[in-house]
CSV table of C-alpha atoms and ligand atoms in Angstrom, one decimal:
chain,number,residue,atom,x,y,z
A,1,MET,CA,91.9,78.5,118.4
A,2,THR,CA,95.0,80.7,118.4
A,3,GLY,CA,95.2,84.3,117.3
A,4,LEU,CA,92.6,87.0,117.3
A,5,ALA,CA,90.4,86.4,114.2
A,6,LEU,CA,86.7,85.8,114.9
A,7,PRO,CA,85.3,82.9,112.9
A,8,PRO,CA,82.3,84.1,110.9
A,9,GLU,CA,80.0,81.8,112.7
A,10,ALA,CA,81.0,82.9,116.2
A,11,THR,CA,78.9,85.3,118.3
A,12,GLY,CA,81.8,86.6,120.3
A,13,LEU,CA,85.3,86.1,121.4
A,14,ILE,CA,87.1,85.5,124.7
A,15,THR,CA,90.7,86.3,124.2
A,16,ILE,CA,93.0,84.8,126.9
A,17,ASP,CA,96.5,86.3,127.1
A,18,LEU,CA,98.6,83.3,128.2
A,19,ASP,CA,101.7,85.5,128.5
A,20,ALA,CA,99.9,87.7,131.1
A,21,LEU,CA,98.7,84.5,132.9
A,22,GLN,CA,102.3,83.2,133.1
A,23,ASP,CA,103.5,86.7,134.2
A,24,ASN,CA,100.9,86.7,137.0
A,25,TRP,CA,102.0,83.3,138.2
A,26,ARG,CA,105.7,84.3,138.2
A,27,THR,CA,104.8,87.5,140.0
A,28,LEU,CA,102.9,85.7,142.8
A,29,ALA,CA,105.6,83.0,142.9
A,30,LYS,CA,108.2,85.7,143.5
A,31,LEU,CA,106.0,87.4,146.1
A,32,VAL,CA,105.6,84.3,148.2
A,33,ALA,CA,109.1,82.7,147.8
A,34,PRO,CA,110.4,80.5,149.3
A,35,SER,CA,106.9,79.2,149.7
A,36,GLU,CA,105.6,77.3,146.7
A,37,CYS,CA,103.0,78.9,144.4
A,38,ALA,CA,100.5,76.4,143.1
A,39,GLY,CA,97.8,77.0,140.5
A,40,VAL,CA,94.1,76.4,141.0
A,41,VAL,CA,92.5,75.3,137.8
A,42,LYS,CA,89.2,73.8,138.9
A,43,ALA,CA,86.0,74.4,136.8
A,44,ASP,CA,88.0,74.2,133.5
A,45,ALA,CA,90.4,76.8,134.8
A,46,TYR,CA,87.6,79.2,135.9
A,47,GLY,CA,86.0,78.7,132.5
A,48,LEU,CA,89.0,79.8,130.5
A,49,GLY,CA,90.0,76.3,129.2
A,50,ALA,CA,92.2,74.0,131.3
A,51,SER,CA,93.6,72.4,128.2
A,52,GLU,CA,95.5,75.7,127.4
A,53,ILE,CA,95.8,77.1,131.0
A,54,ILE,CA,97.4,74.1,132.6
A,55,PRO,CA,100.3,73.6,130.0
A,56,ALA,CA,101.0,77.4,130.0
A,57,LEU,CA,101.2,77.5,133.8
A,58,ASN,CA,103.4,74.3,133.8
A,59,LEU,CA,105.7,76.0,131.3
A,60,ALA,CA,106.0,79.0,133.5
A,61,GLY,CA,107.2,76.8,136.4
A,62,CYS,CA,104.0,75.8,138.2
A,63,ARG,CA,104.4,72.2,139.5
A,64,THR,CA,101.3,71.8,141.7
A,65,PHE,CA,97.7,72.2,140.6
A,66,PHE,CA,94.4,72.0,142.4
A,67,ILE,CA,91.3,70.8,140.6
A,68,ALA,CA,87.9,70.1,142.3
A,69,THR,CA,86.6,66.9,140.9
A,70,PRO,CA,88.0,63.4,140.0
A,71,GLU,CA,87.1,64.0,136.4
A,72,GLU,CA,88.9,67.3,136.3
A,73,GLY,CA,91.9,65.5,137.9
A,74,ARG,CA,91.9,62.8,135.2
A,75,ALA,CA,91.8,65.5,132.5
A,76,ALA,CA,94.6,67.5,134.2
A,77,ARG,CA,96.8,64.5,134.4
A,78,GLN,CA,96.8,64.2,130.6
A,79,LEU,CA,97.9,67.9,130.4
A,80,ALA,CA,100.6,67.8,133.1
A,81,PRO,CA,102.0,64.3,133.3
A,82,ASP,CA,104.6,65.2,135.9
A,83,ALA,CA,102.8,67.7,138.1
A,84,ARG,CA,101.4,67.2,141.5
A,85,LEU,CA,97.6,67.2,141.4
A,86,PHE,CA,95.2,67.7,144.3
A,87,ALA,CA,91.5,67.2,144.1
A,88,LEU,CA,89.7,69.6,146.4
A,89,ASP,CA,86.4,67.8,146.5
A,90,GLY,CA,88.0,64.6,147.6
A,91,LEU,CA,86.6,61.2,146.6
A,92,LEU,CA,83.1,62.2,145.8
A,93,GLY,CA,81.0,59.0,145.7
A,94,GLY,CA,83.4,56.2,145.3
A,95,SER,CA,86.0,57.7,142.9
A,96,ALA,CA,89.0,56.5,144.8
A,97,SER,CA,90.1,54.1,142.1
A,98,LEU,CA,89.8,56.8,139.4
A,99,LEU,CA,91.9,59.1,141.5
A,100,ARG,CA,94.6,56.5,142.1
A,101,ALA,CA,94.7,55.5,138.4
A,102,ALA,CA,95.3,59.2,137.4
A,103,ASN,CA,97.8,59.7,140.2
A,104,VAL,CA,95.7,62.5,141.7
A,105,THR,CA,96.0,63.1,145.4
A,106,PRO,CA,92.6,63.7,147.1
A,107,VAL,CA,92.1,66.4,149.7
A,108,LEU,CA,90.3,64.4,152.4
A,109,SER,CA,87.9,66.1,154.8
A,110,SER,CA,86.3,63.4,156.9
A,111,LEU,CA,87.2,60.1,158.7
A,112,PRO,CA,85.0,57.9,156.5
A,113,GLU,CA,86.7,59.5,153.5
A,114,ILE,CA,90.2,58.8,154.9
A,115,GLU,CA,89.2,55.2,155.5
A,116,GLU,CA,87.9,54.8,152.0
A,117,TRP,CA,91.1,56.3,150.5
A,118,VAL,CA,93.4,54.1,152.7
A,119,ALA,CA,91.5,51.0,151.6
A,120,GLU,CA,92.0,51.9,147.9
A,121,ALA,CA,95.5,53.4,148.0
A,122,SER,CA,97.1,50.8,150.3
A,123,GLN,CA,96.7,48.3,147.6
A,124,ALA,CA,99.9,49.8,146.2
A,125,GLY,CA,101.6,48.4,149.3
A,126,ARG,CA,102.8,51.8,150.7
A,127,PRO,CA,101.2,54.6,152.7
A,128,ALA,CA,98.4,56.4,150.8
A,129,PRO,CA,99.4,59.9,149.6
A,130,ALA,CA,96.8,62.4,150.8
A,131,ALA,CA,96.1,66.0,151.6
A,132,LEU,CA,94.1,66.6,154.8
A,133,GLN,CA,91.8,69.5,155.0
A,134,ILE,CA,91.1,70.8,158.4
A,135,ASP,CA,88.4,73.3,159.2
A,136,SER,CA,89.6,76.5,160.8
A,137,GLY,CA,86.3,78.4,160.9
A,138,LEU,CA,84.9,78.4,157.4
A,139,ASN,CA,82.7,75.4,158.2
A,140,ARG,CA,82.7,74.2,154.6
A,141,LEU,CA,84.8,71.1,154.0
A,142,GLY,CA,87.3,70.0,156.6
A,143,LEU,CA,88.1,67.9,159.6
A,144,SER,CA,86.6,69.3,162.8
A,145,GLU,CA,88.7,69.3,166.0
A,146,ALA,CA,86.8,66.2,167.1
A,147,ASP,CA,87.6,64.5,163.8
A,148,ILE,CA,91.3,65.3,164.2
A,149,LYS,CA,91.3,63.8,167.7
A,150,ALA,CA,89.5,60.7,166.4
A,151,LEU,CA,92.1,60.3,163.6
A,152,VAL,CA,95.0,60.7,166.1
A,153,ALA,CA,93.4,58.0,168.2
A,154,ARG,CA,93.7,55.6,165.2
A,155,PRO,CA,97.5,55.0,164.8
A,156,ASP,CA,96.6,52.2,162.2
A,157,LEU,CA,95.0,54.8,160.0
A,158,LEU,CA,97.7,57.5,160.5
A,159,ALA,CA,100.4,54.9,159.7
A,160,ALA,CA,98.6,54.1,156.5
A,161,LEU,CA,98.7,57.8,155.3
A,162,ASP,CA,101.4,59.7,153.6
A,163,ILE,CA,100.3,63.2,154.4
A,164,ARG,CA,101.6,65.4,151.7
A,165,LEU,CA,99.7,68.6,152.7
A,166,ILE,CA,97.6,69.9,155.6
A,167,MET,CA,95.4,72.7,154.4
A,168,SER,CA,92.6,75.0,155.4
A,169,HIS,CA,90.7,77.8,153.7
A,170,LEU,CA,90.0,81.4,154.8
A,171,ALA,CA,86.5,82.9,154.9
A,172,CYS,CA,87.3,86.7,154.8
A,173,ALA,CA,90.7,87.1,153.2
A,174,ASP,CA,89.4,89.8,150.8
A,175,ASP,CA,89.2,92.1,153.8
A,176,PRO,CA,92.7,92.5,155.4
A,177,ALA,CA,91.1,94.1,158.5
A,178,ASP,CA,88.7,91.3,159.2
A,179,PRO,CA,89.6,89.6,162.5
A,180,HIS,CA,88.6,86.2,161.1
A,181,ASN,CA,91.9,86.1,159.3
A,182,ASP,CA,94.1,86.0,162.3
A,183,ALA,CA,91.6,83.9,164.2
A,184,GLN,CA,91.6,81.2,161.5
A,185,ARG,CA,95.3,81.3,161.2
A,186,ALA,CA,95.6,80.6,165.0
A,187,GLU,CA,93.0,77.9,164.8
A,188,PHE,CA,94.8,76.3,161.8
A,189,ASP,CA,98.1,76.3,163.8
A,190,ARG,CA,96.5,74.8,166.9
A,191,ARG,CA,94.6,72.1,165.0
A,192,ARG,CA,97.4,71.0,162.7
A,193,ALA,CA,99.8,70.8,165.7
A,194,LEU,CA,97.6,67.8,166.8
A,195,LEU,CA,98.6,66.0,163.6
A,196,PRO,CA,102.0,64.6,162.5
A,197,PRO,CA,104.1,67.4,160.9
A,198,ALA,CA,103.4,68.0,157.2
A,199,PRO,CA,103.7,70.8,154.7
A,200,ALA,CA,100.9,73.4,155.3
A,201,SER,CA,98.7,75.6,153.1
A,202,LEU,CA,96.2,78.3,154.1
A,203,ALA,CA,96.1,81.1,151.5
A,204,ALA,CA,94.4,81.4,148.1
A,205,SER,CA,94.5,84.6,145.9
A,206,ASP,CA,93.4,87.0,148.6
A,207,GLY,CA,95.0,85.2,151.6
A,208,LEU,CA,98.5,85.4,150.0
A,209,MET,CA,98.1,89.2,150.0
A,210,LEU,CA,97.8,89.2,153.8
A,211,GLY,CA,101.5,88.7,154.1
A,212,LYS,CA,104.2,86.1,155.1
A,213,PRO,CA,102.4,84.6,158.1
A,214,PHE,CA,99.7,83.3,155.7
A,215,HIS,CA,102.0,81.8,153.1
A,216,TYR,CA,103.1,78.6,155.0
A,217,ASP,CA,104.7,76.1,152.6
A,218,LEU,CA,102.4,76.6,149.7
A,219,VAL,CA,99.8,79.1,148.4
A,220,ARG,CA,96.8,78.2,146.2
A,221,PRO,CA,95.8,81.2,144.0
A,222,GLY,CA,93.3,80.7,141.2
A,223,TYR,CA,91.4,83.9,140.5
A,224,ALA,CA,94.4,86.2,140.7
A,225,LEU,CA,96.2,84.1,138.1
A,226,TYR,CA,93.4,85.0,135.7
A,227,GLY,CA,93.8,88.7,136.5
A,228,GLY,CA,91.1,88.9,139.1
A,229,GLN,CA,91.2,91.7,141.7
A,230,ALA,CA,89.0,90.5,144.5
A,231,PHE,CA,91.3,91.7,147.3
A,232,GLY,CA,89.8,94.6,149.2
A,233,GLY,CA,93.1,95.9,150.6
A,234,GLY,CA,94.2,97.6,147.3
A,235,ALA,CA,95.3,96.6,143.9
A,236,THR,CA,97.3,93.4,143.7
A,237,PRO,CA,100.3,93.0,141.3
A,238,VAL,CA,98.5,90.9,138.7
A,239,ASN,CA,97.4,92.1,135.2
A,240,PRO,CA,94.3,91.4,133.2
A,241,VAL,CA,94.2,88.1,131.2
A,242,VAL,CA,90.7,88.1,129.7
A,243,THR,CA,89.0,90.1,127.0
A,244,LEU,CA,85.4,89.4,126.0
A,245,GLN,CA,83.9,90.8,122.9
A,246,ALA,CA,80.6,90.2,121.1
A,247,ARG,CA,79.2,91.1,117.7
A,248,VAL,CA,76.8,93.8,116.8
A,249,LEU,CA,74.0,92.2,114.8
A,250,GLN,CA,72.0,95.3,114.0
A,251,VAL,CA,71.9,99.0,114.7
A,252,ARG,CA,68.4,100.6,114.8
A,253,THR,CA,67.0,104.0,115.3
A,254,LEU,CA,64.2,104.6,117.8
A,255,SER,CA,61.9,107.6,118.3
A,256,ALA,CA,61.2,109.1,121.7
A,257,GLY,CA,58.6,106.9,123.5
A,258,ASP,CA,59.6,103.6,121.8
A,259,SER,CA,60.2,100.8,124.2
A,260,VAL,CA,62.9,98.1,124.1
A,261,GLY,CA,62.9,94.4,124.9
A,262,TYR,CA,60.7,92.0,126.8
A,263,SER,CA,58.1,93.6,129.1
A,264,ALA,CA,58.9,97.0,127.5
A,265,THR,CA,60.8,98.0,130.6
A,266,TRP,CA,62.9,100.7,128.9
A,267,GLN,CA,61.5,103.6,126.9
A,268,ALA,CA,63.5,106.0,124.8
A,269,SER,CA,63.3,109.5,126.2
A,270,ARG,CA,64.8,110.9,123.0
A,271,PRO,CA,65.7,109.8,119.5
A,272,THR,CA,68.0,106.9,120.2
A,273,ARG,CA,70.5,104.7,118.4
A,274,LEU,CA,70.4,101.2,119.6
A,275,ALA,CA,72.9,98.4,119.0
A,276,VAL,CA,71.7,94.8,119.3
A,277,VAL,CA,74.6,92.5,120.4
A,278,ALA,CA,74.9,88.7,120.2
A,279,ALA,CA,75.4,87.9,123.8
A,280,GLY,CA,72.7,87.0,126.4
A,281,TYR,CA,72.0,85.2,129.6
A,282,ALA,CA,72.7,81.8,127.9
A,283,ASP,CA,76.2,83.1,127.4
A,284,GLY,CA,76.6,84.0,131.0
A,285,LEU,CA,75.5,87.6,131.0
A,286,ALA,CA,73.4,87.8,134.0
A,287,ARG,CA,69.8,88.9,133.5
A,288,ALA,CA,70.5,91.3,136.4
A,289,LEU,CA,72.5,93.5,134.0
A,290,SER,CA,69.1,94.5,132.5
A,291,ALA,CA,68.1,98.2,132.9
A,292,ALA,CA,64.5,99.5,133.0
A,293,SER,CA,64.1,103.3,132.4
A,294,GLY,CA,65.7,105.3,135.1
A,295,GLU,CA,67.5,102.3,136.6
A,296,PRO,CA,71.2,101.4,136.3
A,297,GLY,CA,72.3,98.2,134.5
A,298,GLY,CA,75.4,96.9,132.9
A,299,SER,CA,77.6,98.8,130.5
A,300,VAL,CA,79.8,97.8,127.5
A,301,LEU,CA,82.5,99.5,125.6
A,302,VAL,CA,81.6,100.5,122.1
A,303,ALA,CA,84.4,102.0,120.1
A,304,GLY,CA,86.2,102.6,123.4
A,305,GLN,CA,83.3,104.5,125.0
A,306,LEU,CA,81.1,103.2,127.8
A,307,ALA,CA,77.5,102.7,126.6
A,308,PRO,CA,74.6,101.3,128.8
A,309,ILE,CA,72.7,98.1,128.4
A,310,VAL,CA,69.0,99.1,128.1
A,311,GLY,CA,66.0,96.9,128.5
A,312,ARG,CA,66.0,93.2,129.4
A,313,VAL,CA,69.0,90.9,128.8
A,314,SER,CA,67.5,88.1,126.8
A,315,MET,CA,68.7,84.6,126.1
A,316,ASP,CA,70.9,85.4,123.1
A,317,LEU,CA,70.9,89.2,122.9
A,318,ILE,CA,71.5,92.5,124.7
A,319,THR,CA,70.5,96.0,123.6
A,320,ILE,CA,72.8,98.9,124.0
A,321,ASP,CA,72.1,102.6,123.9
A,322,ILE,CA,74.8,104.0,121.6
A,323,THR,CA,73.2,107.5,121.0
A,324,ASP,CA,76.1,109.2,122.8
A,325,VAL,CA,78.9,107.0,121.2
A,326,ALA,CA,81.0,109.2,118.8
A,327,GLY,CA,81.6,107.7,115.4
A,328,ASN,CA,79.9,105.1,113.3
A,329,VAL,CA,78.8,101.8,114.8
A,330,THR,CA,77.8,99.1,112.3
A,331,ARG,CA,76.7,95.6,112.0
A,332,GLY,CA,79.6,93.2,112.5
A,333,ASP,CA,81.5,95.6,114.9
A,334,LEU,CA,82.7,94.1,118.1
A,335,VAL,CA,81.7,95.6,121.5
A,336,THR,CA,83.8,94.9,124.6
A,337,LEU,CA,82.2,93.4,127.7
A,338,ILE,CA,85.5,92.7,129.6
A,339,GLY,CA,88.7,94.5,128.6
A,340,PRO,CA,90.8,97.5,129.2
A,341,GLY,CA,88.6,100.0,131.1
A,342,LEU,CA,86.0,97.4,132.0
A,343,SER,CA,87.2,94.9,134.5
A,344,ILE,CA,85.6,91.5,135.4
A,345,GLU,CA,84.9,93.1,138.8
A,346,THR,CA,82.9,95.9,137.2
A,347,LEU,CA,80.8,93.5,135.2
A,348,GLY,CA,80.3,91.4,138.3
A,349,ARG,CA,79.2,94.3,140.5
A,350,ALA,CA,76.7,95.5,137.8
A,351,ALA,CA,75.3,92.0,137.7
A,352,GLY,CA,75.0,91.8,141.5
A,353,THR,CA,77.6,89.1,141.8
A,354,ILE,CA,81.4,88.6,141.8
A,355,GLY,CA,84.0,88.4,139.0
A,356,TYR,CA,84.5,84.7,139.8
A,357,GLU,CA,80.9,83.9,138.8
A,358,VAL,CA,81.2,86.0,135.7
A,359,LEU,CA,84.2,84.1,134.5
A,360,THR,CA,83.0,80.6,135.3
A,361,ARG,CA,79.6,81.3,133.6
A,362,LEU,CA,80.9,82.5,130.2
A,363,GLY,CA,79.3,80.1,127.8
A,364,PRO,CA,80.5,77.8,125.1
A,365,ARG,CA,79.1,80.0,122.2
A,366,PHE,CA,82.0,82.4,122.8
A,367,VAL,CA,85.0,81.2,120.9
A,368,ARG,CA,88.1,81.1,123.2
A,369,SER,CA,91.2,82.4,121.6
A,370,TYR,CA,94.7,82.2,123.1
A,371,THR,CA,97.7,84.3,122.6
A,372,GLY,CA,101.3,83.7,123.8
A,373,GLY,CA,102.0,81.0,126.4
A,374,GLY,CA,105.3,79.8,125.3
A,375,ALA,CA,108.3,78.8,127.4
B,401,LIG,C1,88.8,77.8,144.8
B,401,LIG,C2,89.8,77.5,145.9
B,401,LIG,C3,91.0,78.2,145.9
B,401,LIG,C4,91.4,79.2,144.9
B,401,LIG,O1,90.7,80.4,145.3
B,401,LIG,P1,91.0,81.8,144.6
B,401,LIG,O2,90.2,82.8,145.4
B,401,LIG,O3,90.4,81.7,143.2
B,401,LIG,O4,92.4,82.1,144.6
B,401,LIG,C5,92.0,77.8,146.9
B,401,LIG,N1,91.6,76.9,147.8
B,401,LIG,C6,90.4,76.3,147.9
B,401,LIG,C7,90.1,75.3,149.0
B,401,LIG,C8,89.4,76.6,146.9
B,401,LIG,O5,88.2,76.0,147.0
């Protein structure tokens, strides 16, 4: 839906500011120029809705997108007919024909995968377009040094490949002082020098903040486009994109000694006003945001003031202590879980996780509403 109205049947609202998204992409593109700035839109654009995010980024000037799975690639192709699409998970179990049909370039990470792709894509009668992932120390996906040497020893295979990108991924880019960053960059340079020359890419959101030597030909931010601030080296030049609000279903008054929620983990130490809000762990609010008496948990903004979650987070509901909130809070009001003054990172920390996980877990019961996003 477009606009800000909450449908009467909705529990809550995720508002996605597509203008801010586009500004973030332009800001990063300017920062890394003349390197290219791609957009990472895997996992339904980090849970925000690829069907809106991809066209908005495309309109802002983004021409290269990374998705994870073949199915995400097929969907992205409908949304961006002329864009370059790379599938980070590669072929999965036999999806080569699907990838070829959708004109999605797989990121290949092993020799058997390269062989499988060449067998499929060479049916077109020309070298198979591919990205190669080489491991530089993360030990997740990627060709090892032995794999690279084995590939180089197969001129038939190399000749059948049209290598569009050689990429690797950093383990510790959120910490600019971490020696892994330079070590991985050196390893990336050494290993890709064994291969035929091709455009290179190493940095995601945090890596691109490490400076020019990490930009290569293309950078691959995802989280930063959505306003995420995971970089530990200071604030980055992106702005928030996401607001999350949920409905107050009931306000109740407790006496000192009353307990709240499952297992009665929180007891009121004074007469207490409690707001019951329609968002729970089924909506992606981690149960770790719960607060027993005397323990910290998550917080939400009620009428612009921070108020603590008390008691257990349940499947559909949270309970908020609003005793100290100035002003009237009534049934139907919206409280803010992510928004000005309450970042995705804050919510993630309170839940014992990271903002990435918060975003990608926000559930389907929240209505997603989009503003802006034009050319
Ligand atoms: C998810 C991912 C990205 C984007 O990472 P962000 O931290 O969200 O910018 C880039 N490259 C690879 C290989 C990824 O898996």
